[in-house]
Coordinates of C-alpha atoms and ligand atoms in Angstrom, one line a residue:
X660 CA 145.6 107.5 79.7
X661 CA 145.2 103.8 80.6
X662 CA 145.5 103.1 76.9
X663 CA 148.8 105.1 76.7
X664 CA 150.2 103.2 79.6
X665 CA 149.2 99.9 78.1
X666 CA 151.0 100.9 74.9
X667 CA 154.1 101.8 76.8
X668 CA 154.0 98.4 78.5
X669 CA 153.5 96.7 75.1
X670 CA 156.5 98.6 73.7
X671 CA 158.6 97.6 76.7
X672 CA 157.7 94.0 76.1
X673 CA 158.5 94.3 72.4
X674 CA 161.9 95.9 72.9
X675 CA 163.8 92.8 73.5
X676 CA 162.4 91.5 70.2
X677 CA 163.6 94.5 68.4
X678 CA 167.1 94.0 69.7
X679 CA 166.8 90.3 68.8
X680 CA 167.0 91.4 65.2
X681 CA 170.4 93.0 65.7
X682 CA 173.7 91.8 64.3
X683 CA 174.0 88.1 64.8
X684 CA 176.8 86.2 66.3
X685 CA 176.8 82.6 67.2
X686 CA 179.1 80.9 69.7
X687 CA 179.1 77.2 69.5
X688 CA 180.9 75.4 72.3
X689 CA 181.8 71.9 71.4
X690 CA 182.5 68.8 73.5
X691 CA 186.2 69.6 73.8
X692 CA 185.2 72.6 76.0
X693 CA 183.7 70.2 78.5
X694 CA 186.9 68.2 78.9
X695 CA 188.8 71.4 79.5
X696 CA 186.2 72.6 82.0
X697 CA 186.4 69.3 83.8
X698 CA 190.2 69.6 84.1
X699 CA 189.9 73.2 85.4
X700 CA 186.9 72.4 87.5
X701 CA 188.4 69.6 89.7
X702 CA 190.3 71.9 92.1
X703 CA 187.4 74.3 92.8
X704 CA 185.0 71.3 93.1
X705 CA 187.4 69.7 95.6
X706 CA 187.4 72.9 97.7
X707 CA 183.6 73.3 97.5
X708 CA 183.0 69.8 98.7
X709 CA 185.1 70.4 101.8
X710 CA 182.0 71.0 103.9
X711 CA 181.6 71.1 107.7
X712 CA 180.2 68.1 109.4
X713 CA 178.2 68.5 112.7
X714 CA 179.1 66.6 115.8
X715 CA 178.2 63.0 115.9
X716 CA 176.5 61.6 119.0
X717 CA 178.4 58.4 119.7
X718 CA 176.3 55.9 121.6
X719 CA 178.7 53.0 121.3
X720 CA 180.4 53.8 124.6
X721 CA 178.9 54.7 128.0
X722 CA 176.2 57.3 127.4
X723 CA 176.1 59.8 124.6
X724 CA 179.4 61.1 123.5
X725 CA 179.4 64.2 121.2
X726 CA 182.2 63.5 118.7
X727 CA 183.8 66.0 116.4
X728 CA 184.2 65.1 112.7
X729 CA 186.4 66.9 110.3
X730 CA 186.9 66.5 106.6
X731 CA 190.7 66.2 106.3
X732 CA 190.8 65.9 102.5
X733 CA 188.6 65.6 99.5
X734 CA 190.1 64.1 96.4
X735 CA 188.1 64.3 93.2
X736 CA 189.6 61.6 91.0
X737 CA 187.1 61.9 88.2
X738 CA 185.0 64.7 86.8
X739 CA 183.0 63.9 83.7
X740 CA 180.8 66.5 82.0
X741 CA 178.6 65.8 79.0
X742 CA 175.9 67.7 77.2
X743 CA 172.3 66.7 77.7
X744 CA 170.2 67.7 74.6
X745 CA 167.7 70.5 75.2
X746 CA 168.8 70.8 78.9
X747 CA 172.4 71.5 79.6
X748 CA 175.2 69.6 81.1
X749 CA 175.4 66.4 83.1
X750 CA 178.0 66.2 85.8
X751 CA 179.5 63.1 87.4
X752 CA 182.2 63.3 90.0
X753 CA 183.9 60.5 91.9
X754 CA 185.6 61.6 95.1
X755 CA 187.2 60.1 98.2
X756 CA 186.5 61.9 101.4
X757 CA 188.9 61.4 104.3
X758 CA 187.4 62.2 107.7
X759 CA 188.9 62.5 111.1
X760 CA 186.6 61.3 113.8
X761 CA 187.8 62.7 117.2
X762 CA 186.7 59.8 119.1
X763 CA 187.9 59.2 122.7
X764 CA 190.3 57.7 123.6
X765 CA 191.9 57.8 120.2
X766 CA 190.8 59.5 116.9
X767 CA 189.7 57.5 113.9
X768 CA 190.3 58.1 110.2
X769 CA 187.7 57.1 107.7
X770 CA 187.7 57.1 103.9
X771 CA 184.4 57.4 102.1
X772 CA 184.1 57.0 98.4
X773 CA 181.3 59.2 97.0
X774 CA 179.8 59.6 93.5
X775 CA 178.0 62.8 92.9
X776 CA 175.7 63.3 89.9
X777 CA 174.0 66.5 88.8
X778 CA 172.1 67.9 85.9
X779 CA 172.8 71.6 85.2
X780 CA 170.3 73.5 83.1
X781 CA 171.7 76.2 80.8
X782 CA 169.3 79.0 80.1
X783 CA 169.1 82.6 78.9
X784 CA 169.0 85.0 81.8
X785 CA 166.8 88.1 81.8
X786 CA 169.7 90.4 81.1
X787 CA 171.1 88.3 78.3
X788 CA 173.6 86.3 80.2
X789 CA 173.9 82.5 80.2
X790 CA 172.5 81.2 83.5
X791 CA 173.3 77.7 84.8
X792 CA 171.2 76.1 87.5
X793 CA 171.2 72.7 89.1
X794 CA 168.0 70.8 88.2
X795 CA 168.8 67.5 89.8
X796 CA 171.5 66.4 92.1
X797 CA 172.2 63.4 94.3
X798 CA 175.1 61.5 95.8
X799 CA 175.8 57.8 96.2
X800 CA 177.9 56.6 99.1
X801 CA 180.1 53.6 99.3
X802 CA 181.0 51.9 102.5
X803 CA 183.3 53.9 104.7
X804 CA 186.6 52.3 105.5
X805 CA 188.5 52.9 108.7
X806 CA 192.2 53.1 108.2
X807 CA 193.8 54.0 111.5
X808 CA 195.4 50.6 111.9
X809 CA 193.7 50.1 115.3
X810 CA 190.9 47.8 116.1
X811 CA 188.5 50.7 116.5
X812 CA 186.4 50.0 113.5
X813 CA 183.7 48.3 115.4
X814 CA 180.5 48.0 113.4
X815 CA 178.7 49.4 116.4
X816 CA 180.3 52.7 115.8
X817 CA 180.8 52.6 112.0
X818 CA 177.3 52.0 111.0
X819 CA 175.6 54.9 112.8
X820 CA 178.7 57.1 112.0
X821 CA 178.3 56.5 108.3
X822 CA 174.6 57.1 108.5
X823 CA 175.3 60.4 110.1
X824 CA 177.9 61.4 107.5
X825 CA 175.8 60.3 104.6
X826 CA 172.8 62.3 105.8
X827 CA 174.9 65.4 106.2
X828 CA 176.7 65.1 102.9
X829 CA 173.6 64.2 100.9
X830 CA 172.4 67.7 101.5
X831 CA 175.5 69.7 101.7
X832 CA 177.3 68.4 98.7
X833 CA 174.5 69.5 96.4
X834 CA 174.3 72.8 98.1
X835 CA 178.0 73.2 97.5
X836 CA 177.6 72.4 93.8
X837 CA 174.8 74.9 93.5
X838 CA 176.9 77.7 95.1
X839 CA 179.8 76.8 92.8
X840 CA 177.4 77.2 89.9
X841 CA 176.3 80.6 91.3
X842 CA 179.9 81.7 91.2
X843 CA 180.1 80.4 87.6
X844 CA 177.1 82.5 86.7
X845 CA 178.7 85.7 88.0
X846 CA 181.6 84.9 85.8
X847 CA 179.5 84.1 82.7
X848 CA 177.7 87.4 83.4
X849 CA 180.8 89.3 82.2
X850 CA 179.8 88.2 78.7
X851 CA 177.6 91.3 78.5
X852 CA 180.3 93.7 79.6
X853 CA 181.0 96.8 77.4
X854 CA 184.3 96.5 75.7
X855 CA 185.9 99.6 74.1
X856 CA 186.3 99.4 70.3
X857 CA 187.9 102.8 69.8
X858 CA 187.6 106.2 71.3
X859 CA 184.1 106.7 72.6
X860 CA 182.8 103.5 71.1
X861 CA 182.1 100.1 72.6
X862 CA 180.6 96.7 71.8
X863 CA 178.4 94.6 73.9
X864 CA 177.3 91.0 73.3
X865 CA 174.2 89.5 74.9
X866 CA 172.2 86.3 74.5
X867 CA 169.1 86.8 72.4
X868 CA 167.6 83.3 72.5
X869 CA 167.5 80.2 74.6
X870 CA 170.7 78.2 73.9
X871 CA 170.3 75.3 71.6
X872 CA 171.8 72.2 73.1
X873 CA 172.5 68.8 71.5
X874 CA 174.6 65.9 72.6
X875 CA 177.6 67.4 70.9
X876 CA 177.5 71.1 71.5
X877 CA 175.8 74.1 73.1
X878 CA 175.1 77.0 70.7
X879 CA 174.5 80.5 72.0
X880 CA 172.8 83.1 69.8
X881 CA 174.2 86.5 70.6
X882 CA 173.5 89.9 69.5
X883 CA 176.3 92.4 69.2
X884 CA 175.5 96.0 69.7
X885 CA 178.0 98.7 68.9
X886 CA 177.8 102.0 70.7
X887 CA 179.1 105.4 69.7
X888 CA 179.0 108.0 72.4
X889 CA 176.7 105.8 74.3
X890 CA 174.2 105.4 71.5
X891 CA 173.6 102.1 69.7
X892 CA 174.6 102.0 66.0
X893 CA 171.6 100.8 64.1
X894 CA 171.9 99.5 60.6
X895 CA 169.5 101.4 58.2
X896 CA 168.3 98.1 56.7
X897 CA 166.6 95.2 58.3
X898 CA 169.0 92.7 59.7
X899 CA 168.6 89.1 58.6
X900 CA 168.6 86.5 61.3
X901 CA 171.9 84.7 61.4
X902 CA 172.2 81.0 61.9
X903 CA 175.5 79.2 61.9
X904 CA 175.6 76.1 59.6
X905 CA 176.9 72.8 60.8
X906 CA 180.4 71.7 59.9
X907 CA 182.0 75.0 59.4
X908 CA 185.5 75.9 60.5
X909 CA 187.6 73.1 62.1
X910 CA 185.8 70.0 63.3
X911 CA 186.5 69.3 67.0
X912 CA 187.7 72.8 67.8
X913 CA 186.6 73.9 71.3
X914 CA 184.7 77.0 70.0
X915 CA 183.2 77.8 66.7
X916 CA 182.2 81.5 66.5
X917 CA 180.1 82.8 63.6
X918 CA 180.1 86.5 62.8
X919 CA 177.4 87.7 60.4
X920 CA 177.8 90.1 57.6
X921 CA 175.6 92.5 59.7
X922 CA 178.2 92.6 62.4
X923 CA 180.8 93.7 59.9
X924 CA 178.4 96.3 58.5
X925 CA 177.7 97.6 62.0
X926 CA 181.4 97.9 62.8
X927 CA 182.1 99.7 59.5
X928 CA 179.1 102.0 60.1
X929 CA 180.5 102.8 63.5
X930 CA 183.9 103.6 62.1
X931 CA 182.4 105.8 59.5
X932 CA 180.0 107.6 61.8
X933 CA 182.8 108.2 64.3
X934 CA 184.8 109.8 61.5
X935 CA 187.6 107.3 62.3
X936 CA 188.2 106.6 58.7
X937 CA 188.7 110.3 57.7
X938 CA 192.3 111.5 57.4
X939 CA 194.2 114.6 56.4
X940 CA 197.3 114.0 54.3
X941 CA 199.4 117.1 54.8
X942 CA 202.2 117.8 52.4
X943 CA 205.4 119.5 53.2
X944 CA 207.6 121.2 50.7
X945 CA 210.7 119.2 49.8
X946 CA 209.4 116.1 51.5
X947 CA 209.5 112.6 50.2
X948 CA 206.4 111.6 52.1
X949 CA 204.1 113.7 50.0
X950 CA 205.5 114.8 46.7
X951 CA 202.3 116.6 45.9
X952 CA 202.8 120.4 45.7
X953 CA 201.4 123.1 43.5
X954 CA 204.3 123.0 41.2
X955 CA 203.7 119.3 40.4
X956 CA 200.0 119.9 40.1
X957 CA 200.6 122.9 37.9
X958 CA 202.3 120.8 35.3
X959 CA 199.0 118.9 34.9
X960 CA 196.5 121.7 35.6
X961 CA 197.5 125.0 34.0
X962 CA 195.1 127.0 36.2
X963 CA 197.0 125.8 39.3
X964 CA 200.3 126.9 37.8
X965 CA 198.7 130.3 37.1
X966 CA 197.3 130.7 40.6
X967 CA 200.5 129.5 42.4
X968 CA 203.6 130.8 40.7
X969 CA 205.5 129.9 44.0
X970 CA 205.4 126.2 45.0
X971 CA 203.0 125.6 47.8
X972 CA 202.3 122.4 49.8
X973 CA 199.0 120.7 49.2
X974 CA 196.6 119.1 51.7
X975 CA 194.4 116.2 50.9
X976 CA 191.3 115.8 53.1
X977 CA 190.0 112.3 52.8
X978 CA 186.4 112.0 54.0
X979 CA 184.1 109.0 54.0
X980 CA 180.6 110.1 53.6
X981 CA 179.3 106.6 52.9
X982 CA 179.9 103.4 54.9
X983 CA 182.6 101.1 53.6
X984 CA 181.2 98.0 52.1
X985 CA 182.5 94.6 53.2
X986 CA 181.9 91.7 50.9
X987 CA 182.3 88.2 52.2
X988 CA 182.7 85.4 49.7
X989 CA 184.2 82.0 50.0
X990 CA 187.8 82.5 51.2
X991 CA 187.7 86.1 50.2
X992 CA 186.9 89.2 52.2
X993 CA 187.1 92.5 50.5
X994 CA 186.3 96.1 51.5
X995 CA 185.3 98.9 49.3
X996 CA 185.9 102.5 50.3
X997 CA 184.4 105.5 48.4
X998 CA 186.1 108.5 49.9
X999 CA 185.8 112.0 48.7
X1000 CA 189.3 113.6 48.5
X1001 CA 189.5 117.3 48.6
X1002 CA 192.7 118.9 47.4
X1003 CA 193.5 122.2 49.1
X1004 CA 196.3 124.7 48.9
X1005 CA 197.1 127.6 51.2
X1006 CA 196.2 131.1 50.1
X1007 CA 198.3 134.2 50.9
X1008 CA 196.3 134.8 54.2
X1009 CA 197.2 131.3 55.4
X1010 CA 193.7 130.0 54.9
X1011 CA 193.2 127.0 52.6
X1012 CA 191.3 127.1 49.3
X1013 CA 189.8 124.1 47.7
X1014 CA 191.4 123.4 44.3
X1015 CA 189.2 120.4 43.4
X1016 CA 187.7 117.3 44.8
X1017 CA 187.7 113.7 43.6
X1018 CA 185.3 110.8 44.1
X1019 CA 187.5 107.9 44.7
X1020 CA 186.8 104.1 44.8
X1021 CA 189.3 101.8 46.4
X1022 CA 188.9 98.1 46.6
X1023 CA 190.8 96.4 49.3
X1024 CA 191.4 92.8 50.2
X1025 CA 190.8 92.2 53.9
X1026 CA 192.8 89.7 55.9
X1027 CA 191.3 88.7 59.2
X1028 CA 193.1 87.4 62.2
X1029 CA 192.4 86.9 65.9
X1030 CA 194.6 87.9 68.8
X1031 CA 193.7 87.0 72.4
X1032 CA 190.0 88.1 72.2
X1033 CA 190.0 90.5 69.3
X1034 CA 189.3 90.2 65.6
X1035 CA 191.8 92.3 63.6
X1036 CA 192.1 93.1 60.0
X1037 CA 194.8 94.2 57.5
X1038 CA 194.1 95.5 54.1
X1039 CA 195.9 95.9 50.8
X1040 CA 194.8 97.6 47.7
X1041 CA 193.1 95.4 45.0
X1042 CA 193.5 96.6 41.5
X1043 CA 193.7 100.2 40.6
X1044 CA 192.2 103.1 42.5
X1045 CA 189.4 104.7 40.6
X1046 CA 189.1 108.5 40.4
X1047 CA 186.6 111.0 39.0
X1048 CA 186.4 114.7 39.4
X1049 CA 183.6 115.7 41.7
X1050 CA 184.2 119.5 41.6
X1051 CA 186.9 121.8 40.4
X1052 CA 187.8 125.4 41.0
X1053 CA 190.7 125.1 38.6
X1054 CA 189.0 124.2 35.4
X1055 CA 189.5 121.0 33.4
X1056 CA 191.4 118.2 35.0
X1057 CA 192.7 115.2 33.1
X1058 CA 192.1 112.4 35.5
X1059 CA 194.4 110.0 33.6
X1060 CA 197.3 112.1 34.3
X1061 CA 196.3 112.8 37.9
X1062 CA 195.9 109.1 38.5
X1063 CA 199.5 108.1 38.8
X1064 CA 200.2 111.1 41.0
X1065 CA 197.3 110.6 43.4
X1066 CA 197.9 106.9 43.6
X1067 CA 201.3 107.4 45.1
X1068 CA 200.3 110.2 47.4
X1069 CA 197.1 108.8 48.6
X1070 CA 197.5 105.1 48.8
X1071 CA 200.1 104.6 51.5
X1072 CA 198.8 107.0 54.1
X1073 CA 195.3 105.6 53.6
X1074 CA 196.5 102.0 54.0
X1075 CA 198.6 103.0 57.0
X1076 CA 195.7 104.7 58.6
X1077 CA 193.2 101.9 57.9
X1078 CA 195.6 99.2 59.0
X1079 CA 196.3 101.0 62.3
X1080 CA 192.6 101.2 62.8
X1081 CA 191.6 97.7 61.9
X1082 CA 194.7 96.5 63.8
X1083 CA 193.1 97.7 67.1
X1084 CA 190.5 95.1 66.5
X1085 CA 187.1 94.5 67.8
X1086 CA 186.4 92.3 70.8
X1087 CA 184.9 88.9 70.2
X1088 CA 182.4 87.4 72.6
X1089 CA 184.2 86.4 75.7
X1090 CA 184.1 86.4 79.5
X1091 CA 186.8 87.7 81.9
X1092 CA 190.1 85.7 81.8
X1093 CA 189.1 83.6 78.8
X1094 CA 191.3 83.8 75.7
X1095 CA 191.1 82.4 72.2
X1096 CA 194.1 80.2 71.5
X1097 CA 195.3 79.0 68.1
X1098 CA 192.4 80.6 66.4
X1099 CA 191.8 80.2 62.7
X1100 CA 189.6 82.5 60.6
X1101 CA 187.5 81.2 57.7
X1102 CA 185.6 83.4 55.3
X1103 CA 182.3 82.1 53.9
X1104 CA 179.6 83.6 51.7
X1105 CA 178.0 86.2 54.0
X1106 CA 179.7 85.3 57.3
X1107 CA 183.0 84.6 59.0
X1108 CA 183.9 81.7 61.2
X1109 CA 186.5 81.5 63.9
X1110 CA 187.6 78.1 65.1
X1111 CA 189.5 78.3 68.2
X1112 CA 190.7 76.7 71.4
X1113 CA 189.9 78.5 74.6
X1114 CA 192.2 79.1 77.4
X1115 CA 191.2 80.1 80.9
X1116 CA 193.8 82.2 82.7
X1117 CA 193.4 81.8 86.4
Ligands
NAG2484 C1 189.6 56.1 96.7 O1 190.8 55.6 97.2 C2 191.0 54.2 97.0 C3 192.3 53.8 97.7 O2 193.3 54.7 97.5 C4 191.2 54.0 95.5 O3 191.4 52.7 95.2 C5 189.9 54.5 94.8 O4 190.1 54.4 93.4 C6 189.6 55.9 95.2 N1 188.4 56.3 94.6 C7 188.2 57.5 94.1 C8 186.9 57.8 93.6 O5 189.1 58.4 94.2
NAG2485 C1 193.1 44.3 118.1 O1 192.3 43.4 118.8 C2 192.8 42.1 119.0 C3 191.8 41.2 119.6 O2 190.6 41.9 119.9 C4 194.1 42.3 119.8 O3 194.7 41.0 120.0 C5 195.0 43.2 119.1 O4 196.2 43.5 119.9 C6 194.4 44.6 118.8 N1 195.2 45.4 118.0 C7 195.4 46.7 118.3 C8 196.3 47.4 117.3 O5 194.9 47.3 119.2
NAG2486 C1 207.3 119.3 44.5 O1 207.2 117.9 44.3 C2 208.2 117.4 43.4 C3 207.9 115.9 43.2 O2 208.1 115.2 44.4 C4 209.6 117.6 43.9 O3 210.5 117.1 43.0 C5 209.8 119.1 44.1 O4 211.0 119.3 44.7 C6 208.7 119.6 45.0 N1 208.8 121.1 45.1 C7 209.0 121.7 46.3 C8 209.2 123.2 46.3 O5 208.9 121.1 47.3
NAG2487 C1 188.8 88.2 45.9 O1 187.8 88.7 45.1 C2 188.2 89.8 44.3 C3 187.1 90.3 43.4 O2 185.9 90.4 44.2 C4 189.4 89.4 43.4 O3 189.9 90.6 42.8 C5 190.5 88.9 44.3 O4 191.6 88.4 43.6 C6 190.0 87.8 45.2 N1 191.0 87.3 46.1 C7 191.3 86.1 46.2 C8 192.4 85.8 47.2 O5 190.8 85.2 45.7
NAG2488 C1 185.9 97.3 42.9 O1 185.1 96.1 43.0 C2 183.9 96.1 42.4 C3 183.1 94.9 42.8 O2 184.0 93.8 42.8 C4 184.1 96.3 40.9 O3 182.8 96.3 40.3 C5 184.9 97.6 40.6 O4 185.2 97.6 39.3 C6 186.1 97.6 41.4 N1 186.7 98.9 41.3 C7 188.0 99.1 41.3 C8 188.4 100.5 41.2 O5 188.8 98.2 41.3

């Protein structure tokens, strides 16, 4: 019994490692992200630094005089962020604090220049989110300057007053930065949210390793899990670990996102398992959409003509039994589908009978693009569609003759269906309110890279 429990525990410990071998995605955030964050971050930092200051006991007059102090304004004039290799991000902020000291008989205004420095460690949280924590933090205070125009700035008051303010701020500013970072963590946590991919299917990204941090970038190794009806889609083969080479995509882009071949395979497996790639092409008599009817088929297949003296509409059932295969080569993404197409015609009792079925091979060229936070695809047929007869209830079929006919009937509805599906797209790694802007997609041997700006929508 104890042994069984031990085994269970061992399995539980091993599970994260199993998921670590799932489809690889790498998000590399380059220096440009930090400049953007420092622009966005000034206002929230300014608000966070607006702390409360306890009363000051003024001993300069007669006896102890409790004096109220209020921060009127904090102006962060400079916020610099830079990567610290193997740790995270260094923050340097320069700010001017304006205080109002409610001294009797007349209030006094003080300006205090402060420089705040902090190191923020970026790590992998237990549930696969990035977690930022402040590892060191301190502030440096310049001399306070009184600027009320009066003669009140007596050193007797100023020196202890500044000591009081410094002591308070030294603690509170770092606490404020820490709580700002906690808020950031909540936001970063939305990375692991489930995003719908299609009906009853979702994708979730989560961090699978400690981030790799250099002076130039932070790189997050993510795993993407696709779910169908709540169950993860697991590729039948072992997934190779994915690493994103240096110098891919556009140098200097804010984000470089690498998507492994395995991610494409998983997405296609999901579409196939969900039956999303299947379609029925239903003919109507006297229609331009589907010129296929038993009288046309009867000209090629005598047995059809014999069985259907009256013209009947024909239905094509397109079924993908096997996963489509995506091939990623330098500047060239292709997709191969191998559907089985069953050709049916109505019988007298309004049921359908199978005339024959075909094994079809279609090669498609795949164009990838990014919209907001989604990777989308469009396809077009490459070369000729390949047909062979899988089974026939109508005797011999000359596939050469059938070819031209099937091509026209089958190709357009298939492409329309596929493009509508791939046009819905699959979510890329993101957090709430963050969009990819001016993204460009690059196809490499075995993986795809997206170079993009990032835009935070407040
Ligand atoms: C603080 O204000 C003074 C006077 O306006 C200015 O010279 C100084 O650059 C400011 N410092 C910061 C850090 O904003
Ligand atoms: C400041 O103090 C000087 C001398 O102590 C005095 O002459 C002057 O009027 C004072 N100015 C104000 C604005 O109180
Ligand atoms: C059968 O299809 C052919 C080719 O499109 C068309 O010319 C013919 O009118 C169709 N027959 C019927 C009965 O719809
Ligand atoms: C991509 O590769 C396929 C063969 O694998 C080829 O037919 C096609 O022309 C190529 N496309 C481009 C844009 O090079
Ligand atoms: C599809 O592509 C594969 C691999 O590039 C090639 O071997 C095959 O002949 C192509 N088939 C068709 C029908 O174009």
